[in-house]
CSV table of C-alpha atoms and ligand atoms in Angstrom, one decimal:
chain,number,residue,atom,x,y,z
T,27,UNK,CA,-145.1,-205.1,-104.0
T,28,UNK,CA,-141.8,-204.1,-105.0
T,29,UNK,CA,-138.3,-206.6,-104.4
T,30,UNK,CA,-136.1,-204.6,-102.5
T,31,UNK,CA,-132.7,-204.3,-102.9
T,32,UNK,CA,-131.2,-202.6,-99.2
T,33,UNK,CA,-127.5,-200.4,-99.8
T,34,UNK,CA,-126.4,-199.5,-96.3
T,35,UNK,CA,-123.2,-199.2,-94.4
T,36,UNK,CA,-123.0,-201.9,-91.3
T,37,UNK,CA,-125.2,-201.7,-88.6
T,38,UNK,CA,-127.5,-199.0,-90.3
T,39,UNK,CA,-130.4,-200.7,-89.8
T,40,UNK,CA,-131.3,-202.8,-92.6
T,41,UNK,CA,-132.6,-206.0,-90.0
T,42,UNK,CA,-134.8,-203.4,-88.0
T,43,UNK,CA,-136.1,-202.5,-91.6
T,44,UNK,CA,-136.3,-206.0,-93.3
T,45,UNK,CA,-138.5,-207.4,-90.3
T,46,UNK,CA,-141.0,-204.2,-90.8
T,47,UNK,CA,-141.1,-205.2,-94.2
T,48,UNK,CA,-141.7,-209.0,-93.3
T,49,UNK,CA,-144.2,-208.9,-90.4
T,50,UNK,CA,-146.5,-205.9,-92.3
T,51,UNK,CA,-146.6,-207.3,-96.0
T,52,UNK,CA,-145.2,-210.9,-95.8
T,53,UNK,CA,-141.3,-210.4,-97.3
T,54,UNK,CA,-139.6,-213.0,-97.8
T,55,UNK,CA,-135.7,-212.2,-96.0
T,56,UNK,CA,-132.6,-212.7,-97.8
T,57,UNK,CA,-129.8,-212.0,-96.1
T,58,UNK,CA,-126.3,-213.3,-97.6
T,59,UNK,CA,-125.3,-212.1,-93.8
T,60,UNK,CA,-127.4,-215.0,-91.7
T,61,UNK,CA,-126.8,-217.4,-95.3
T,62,UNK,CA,-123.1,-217.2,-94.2
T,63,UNK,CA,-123.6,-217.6,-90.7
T,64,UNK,CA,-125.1,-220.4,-91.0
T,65,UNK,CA,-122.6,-222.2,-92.8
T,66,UNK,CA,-120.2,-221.1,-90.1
T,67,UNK,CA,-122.9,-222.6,-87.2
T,68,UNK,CA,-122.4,-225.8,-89.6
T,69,UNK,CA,-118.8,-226.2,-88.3
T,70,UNK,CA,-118.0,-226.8,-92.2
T,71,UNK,CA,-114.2,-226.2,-93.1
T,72,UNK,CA,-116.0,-223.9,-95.2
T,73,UNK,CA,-117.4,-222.1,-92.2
T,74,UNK,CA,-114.0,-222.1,-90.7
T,75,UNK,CA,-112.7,-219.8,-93.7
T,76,UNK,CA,-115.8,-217.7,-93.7
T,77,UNK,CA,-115.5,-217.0,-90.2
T,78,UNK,CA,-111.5,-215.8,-90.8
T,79,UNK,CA,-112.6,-213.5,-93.1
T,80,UNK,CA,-116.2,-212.0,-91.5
T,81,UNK,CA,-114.5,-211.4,-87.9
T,82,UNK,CA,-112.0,-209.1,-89.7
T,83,UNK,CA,-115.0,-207.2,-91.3
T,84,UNK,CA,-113.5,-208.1,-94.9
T,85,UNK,CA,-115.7,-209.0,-97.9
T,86,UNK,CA,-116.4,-213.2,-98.8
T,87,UNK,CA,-115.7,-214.0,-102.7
T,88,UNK,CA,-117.6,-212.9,-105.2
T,89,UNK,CA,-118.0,-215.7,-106.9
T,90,UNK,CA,-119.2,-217.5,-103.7
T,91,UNK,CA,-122.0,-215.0,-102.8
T,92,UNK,CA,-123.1,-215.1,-106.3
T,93,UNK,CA,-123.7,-219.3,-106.3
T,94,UNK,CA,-125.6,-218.3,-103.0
T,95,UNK,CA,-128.2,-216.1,-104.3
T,96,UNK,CA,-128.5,-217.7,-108.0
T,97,UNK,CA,-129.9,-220.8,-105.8
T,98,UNK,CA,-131.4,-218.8,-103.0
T,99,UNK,CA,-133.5,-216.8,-105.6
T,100,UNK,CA,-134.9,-219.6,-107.9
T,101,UNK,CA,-137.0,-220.5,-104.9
T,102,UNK,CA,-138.6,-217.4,-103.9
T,103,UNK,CA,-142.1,-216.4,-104.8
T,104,UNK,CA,-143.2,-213.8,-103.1
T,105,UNK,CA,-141.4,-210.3,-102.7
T,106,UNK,CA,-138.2,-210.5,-100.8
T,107,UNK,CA,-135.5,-207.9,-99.8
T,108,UNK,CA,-131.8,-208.5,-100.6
T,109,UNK,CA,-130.3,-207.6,-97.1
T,110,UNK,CA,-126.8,-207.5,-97.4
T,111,UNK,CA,-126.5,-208.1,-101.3
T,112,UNK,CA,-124.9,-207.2,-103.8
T,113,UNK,CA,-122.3,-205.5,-102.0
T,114,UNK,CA,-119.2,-204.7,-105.3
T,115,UNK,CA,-120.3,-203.8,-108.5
T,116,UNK,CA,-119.5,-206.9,-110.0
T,117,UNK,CA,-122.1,-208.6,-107.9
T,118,UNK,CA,-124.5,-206.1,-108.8
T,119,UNK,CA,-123.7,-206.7,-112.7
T,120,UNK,CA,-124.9,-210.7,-111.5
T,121,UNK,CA,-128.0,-210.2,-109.7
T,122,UNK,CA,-128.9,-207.9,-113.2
T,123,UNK,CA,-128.5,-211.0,-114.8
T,124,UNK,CA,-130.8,-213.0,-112.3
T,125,UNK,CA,-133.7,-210.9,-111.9
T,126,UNK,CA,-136.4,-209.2,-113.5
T,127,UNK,CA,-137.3,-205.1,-113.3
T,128,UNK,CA,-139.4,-205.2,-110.6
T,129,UNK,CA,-137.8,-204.2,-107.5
T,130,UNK,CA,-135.9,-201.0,-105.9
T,131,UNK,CA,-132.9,-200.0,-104.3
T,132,UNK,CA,-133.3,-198.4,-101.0
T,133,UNK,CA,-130.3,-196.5,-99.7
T,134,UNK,CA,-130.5,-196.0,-95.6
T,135,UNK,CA,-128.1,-193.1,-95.2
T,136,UNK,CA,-126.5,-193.0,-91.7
T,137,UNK,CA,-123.4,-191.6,-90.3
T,138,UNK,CA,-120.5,-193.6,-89.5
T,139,UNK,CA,-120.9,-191.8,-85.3
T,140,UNK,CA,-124.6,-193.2,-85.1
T,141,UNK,CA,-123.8,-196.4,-87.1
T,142,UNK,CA,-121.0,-197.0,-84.2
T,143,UNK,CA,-123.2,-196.2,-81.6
T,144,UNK,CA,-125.7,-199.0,-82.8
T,145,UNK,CA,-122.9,-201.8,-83.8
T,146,UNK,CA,-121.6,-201.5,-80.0
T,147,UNK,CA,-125.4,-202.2,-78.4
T,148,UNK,CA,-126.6,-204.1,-81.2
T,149,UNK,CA,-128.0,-208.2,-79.3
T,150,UNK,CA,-129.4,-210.8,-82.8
T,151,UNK,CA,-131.5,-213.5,-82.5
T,152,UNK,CA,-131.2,-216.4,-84.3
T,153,UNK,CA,-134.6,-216.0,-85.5
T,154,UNK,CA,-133.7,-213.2,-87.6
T,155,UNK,CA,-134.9,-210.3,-85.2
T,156,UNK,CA,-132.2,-207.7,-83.9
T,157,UNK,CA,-132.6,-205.0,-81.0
T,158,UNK,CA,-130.2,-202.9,-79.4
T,159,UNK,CA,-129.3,-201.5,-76.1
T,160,UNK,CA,-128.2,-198.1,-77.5
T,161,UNK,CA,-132.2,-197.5,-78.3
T,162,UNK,CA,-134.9,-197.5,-76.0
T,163,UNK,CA,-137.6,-198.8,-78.5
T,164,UNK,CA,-135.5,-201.5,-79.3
T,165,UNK,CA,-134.2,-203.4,-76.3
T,166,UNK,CA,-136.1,-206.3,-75.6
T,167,UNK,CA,-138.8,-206.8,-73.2
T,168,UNK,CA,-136.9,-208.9,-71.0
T,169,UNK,CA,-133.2,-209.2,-70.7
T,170,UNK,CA,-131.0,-210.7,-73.4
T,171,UNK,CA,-134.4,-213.1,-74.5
T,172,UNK,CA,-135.5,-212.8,-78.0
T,173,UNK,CA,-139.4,-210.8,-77.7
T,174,UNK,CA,-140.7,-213.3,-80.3
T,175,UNK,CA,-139.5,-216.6,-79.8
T,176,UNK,CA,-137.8,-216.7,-76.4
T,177,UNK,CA,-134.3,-217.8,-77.2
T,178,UNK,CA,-131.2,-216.3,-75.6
T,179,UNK,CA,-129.6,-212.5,-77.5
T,180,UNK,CA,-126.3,-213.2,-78.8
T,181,UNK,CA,-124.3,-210.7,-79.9
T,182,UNK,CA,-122.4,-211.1,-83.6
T,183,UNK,CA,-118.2,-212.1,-83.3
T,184,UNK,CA,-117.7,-209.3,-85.9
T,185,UNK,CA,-119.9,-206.4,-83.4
T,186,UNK,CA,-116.9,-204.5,-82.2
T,187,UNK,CA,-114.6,-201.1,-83.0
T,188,UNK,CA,-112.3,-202.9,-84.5
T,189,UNK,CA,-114.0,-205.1,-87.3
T,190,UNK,CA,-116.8,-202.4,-87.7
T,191,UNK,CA,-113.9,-199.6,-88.7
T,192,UNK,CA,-113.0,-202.2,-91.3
T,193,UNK,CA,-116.6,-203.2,-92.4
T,194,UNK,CA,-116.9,-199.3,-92.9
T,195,UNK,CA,-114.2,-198.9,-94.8
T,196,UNK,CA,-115.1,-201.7,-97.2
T,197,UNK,CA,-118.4,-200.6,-97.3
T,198,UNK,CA,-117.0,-197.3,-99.0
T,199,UNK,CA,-114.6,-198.5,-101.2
T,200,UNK,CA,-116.4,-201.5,-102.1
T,201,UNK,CA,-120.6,-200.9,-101.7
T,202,UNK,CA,-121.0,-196.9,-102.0
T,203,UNK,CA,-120.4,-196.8,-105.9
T,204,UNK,CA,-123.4,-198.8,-106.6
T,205,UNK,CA,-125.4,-195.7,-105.2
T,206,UNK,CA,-124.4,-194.3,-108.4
T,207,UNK,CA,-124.5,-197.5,-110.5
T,208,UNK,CA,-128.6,-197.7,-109.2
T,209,UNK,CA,-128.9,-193.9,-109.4
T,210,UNK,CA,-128.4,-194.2,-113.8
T,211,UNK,CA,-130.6,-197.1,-113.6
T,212,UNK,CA,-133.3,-194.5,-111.7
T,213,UNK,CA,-133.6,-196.9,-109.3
T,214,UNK,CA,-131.9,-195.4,-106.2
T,215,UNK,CA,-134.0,-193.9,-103.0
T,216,UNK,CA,-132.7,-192.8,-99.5
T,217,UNK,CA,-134.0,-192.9,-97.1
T,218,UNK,CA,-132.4,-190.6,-93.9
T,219,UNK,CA,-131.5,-193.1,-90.7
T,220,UNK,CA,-131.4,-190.4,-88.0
T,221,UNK,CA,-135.8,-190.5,-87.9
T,222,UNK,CA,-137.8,-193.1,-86.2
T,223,UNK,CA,-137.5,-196.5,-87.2
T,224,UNK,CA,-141.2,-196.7,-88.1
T,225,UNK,CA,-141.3,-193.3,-89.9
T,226,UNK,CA,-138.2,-194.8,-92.0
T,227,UNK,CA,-140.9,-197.7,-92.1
T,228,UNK,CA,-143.5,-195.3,-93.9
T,229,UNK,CA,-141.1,-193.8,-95.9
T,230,UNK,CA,-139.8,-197.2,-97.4
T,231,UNK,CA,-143.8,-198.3,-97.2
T,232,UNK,CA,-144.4,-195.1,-100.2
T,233,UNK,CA,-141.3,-196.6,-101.8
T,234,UNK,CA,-142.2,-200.2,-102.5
T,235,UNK,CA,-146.1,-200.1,-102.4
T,236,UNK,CA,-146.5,-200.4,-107.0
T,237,UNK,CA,-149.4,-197.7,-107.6
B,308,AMP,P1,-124.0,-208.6,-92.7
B,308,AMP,O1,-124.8,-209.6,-91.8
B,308,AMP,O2,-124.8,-208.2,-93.9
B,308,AMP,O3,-123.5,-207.4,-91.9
B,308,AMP,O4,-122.7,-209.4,-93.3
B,308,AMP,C1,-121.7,-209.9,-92.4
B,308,AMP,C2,-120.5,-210.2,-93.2
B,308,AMP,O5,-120.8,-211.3,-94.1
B,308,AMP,C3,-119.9,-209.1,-94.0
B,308,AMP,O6,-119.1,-208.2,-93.2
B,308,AMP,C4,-119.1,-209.9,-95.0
B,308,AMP,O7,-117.9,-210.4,-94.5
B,308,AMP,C5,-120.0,-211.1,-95.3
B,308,AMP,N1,-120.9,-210.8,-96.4
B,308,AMP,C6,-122.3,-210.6,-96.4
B,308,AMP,N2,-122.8,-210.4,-97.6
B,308,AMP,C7,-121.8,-210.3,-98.4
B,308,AMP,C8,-121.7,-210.0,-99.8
B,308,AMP,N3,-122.8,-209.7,-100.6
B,308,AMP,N4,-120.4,-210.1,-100.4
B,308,AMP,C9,-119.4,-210.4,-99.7
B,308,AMP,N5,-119.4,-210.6,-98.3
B,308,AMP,C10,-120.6,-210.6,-97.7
């Protein structure tokens, strides 16, 4: 199997995608997203900083995202997916550094109305799985409990208008010229956001399945 590399704008999907990818062919997650949490859930002065800078939907250093997935990735084995990373060109000039040629860069292509729509209904566990209000094949079974492992639906501090007009924004200043930057590298897919989740599933499925 192919690494997979996920470009997307906030709330496009890439959790919905990533646990496909884990539950059919055994991915291991990265998500600089949940790394960062964490270290916030550590009440760390650290955290306290992060937090500041994630609830106004701005991007965290460089530098420190970098340190995360250098260690992160010298103890993976199997495939994983990159959920959430690199997000600036400069981190994407790092991770060339850090890995080999085996993997590709998905691009899930949404529009900023539907990307709202799902930000505003969007409930995370902290297991990792996401579901949303907004779509009927992804609210969970029961009520604000988690389908696989029971706990309590949370929903993120930065899940609102306000930080996700800002997330956006970043994400097109910041993140949209690596579609380009992949694209030379012919490493670039897209896959369209509007379908299904599970016939985006099949289409990333023909994607990262090696011949
Ligand atoms: P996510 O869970 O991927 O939506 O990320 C949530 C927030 O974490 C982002 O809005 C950023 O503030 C921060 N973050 C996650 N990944 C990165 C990254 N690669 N570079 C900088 N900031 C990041």
């Amino acid at each position: 199997m192919k690494n997979v590399i996920f470009i997307a704008p906030p709330s496009a999907g890439k959790g919905t995608q990533s646990s496909l990818l884990m539950d059919n062919f055994h991915y291991e997650h990265i998500s600089t997203g949940d790394m960062l949490r964490s270290e916030i859930a550590s009440g760390s002065s650290l955290g306290d900083k992060l937090k500041k800078i994630m609830d106004e939907g701005k991007l965290v250093d460089d530098e420190l995202i970098i340190e995360l997935i250098k260690n992160k990735l010298s103890s993976i084995k199997g495939p994983y997916i990159l959920d959430g990373f690199p997000r600036t060109l400069n981190q994407a000039q790092a991770l060339d550094e850090i890995i080999d040629d085996n993997y590709e860069v998905i691009y899930l292509n949404i529009s900023k109305e539907e990307a709202i729509k799902r930000v505003i209904g969007r409930l995370t566990c902290k297991c990792g799985k996401s579901y949303n209000l907004n779509e009927d094949t992804l609210k969970p079974k029961k009520s604000g409990i988690c389908d696989s492992c029971g706990s309590v639906l949370q929903k993120r501090d930065d899940d609102n208008e306000e930080s996700f007009v800002i997330r956006y924004e970043t994400f097109l200043s910041s993140t949209k010229p690596l579609i380009e930057y992949y694209k030379n590298k012919n490493k670039l897919h897209t896959v369209d956001m509007s379908k299904d989740r599970l016939e985006v599933f099949e289409d990333i499925k023909g994607i990262v399945i090696n011949d």
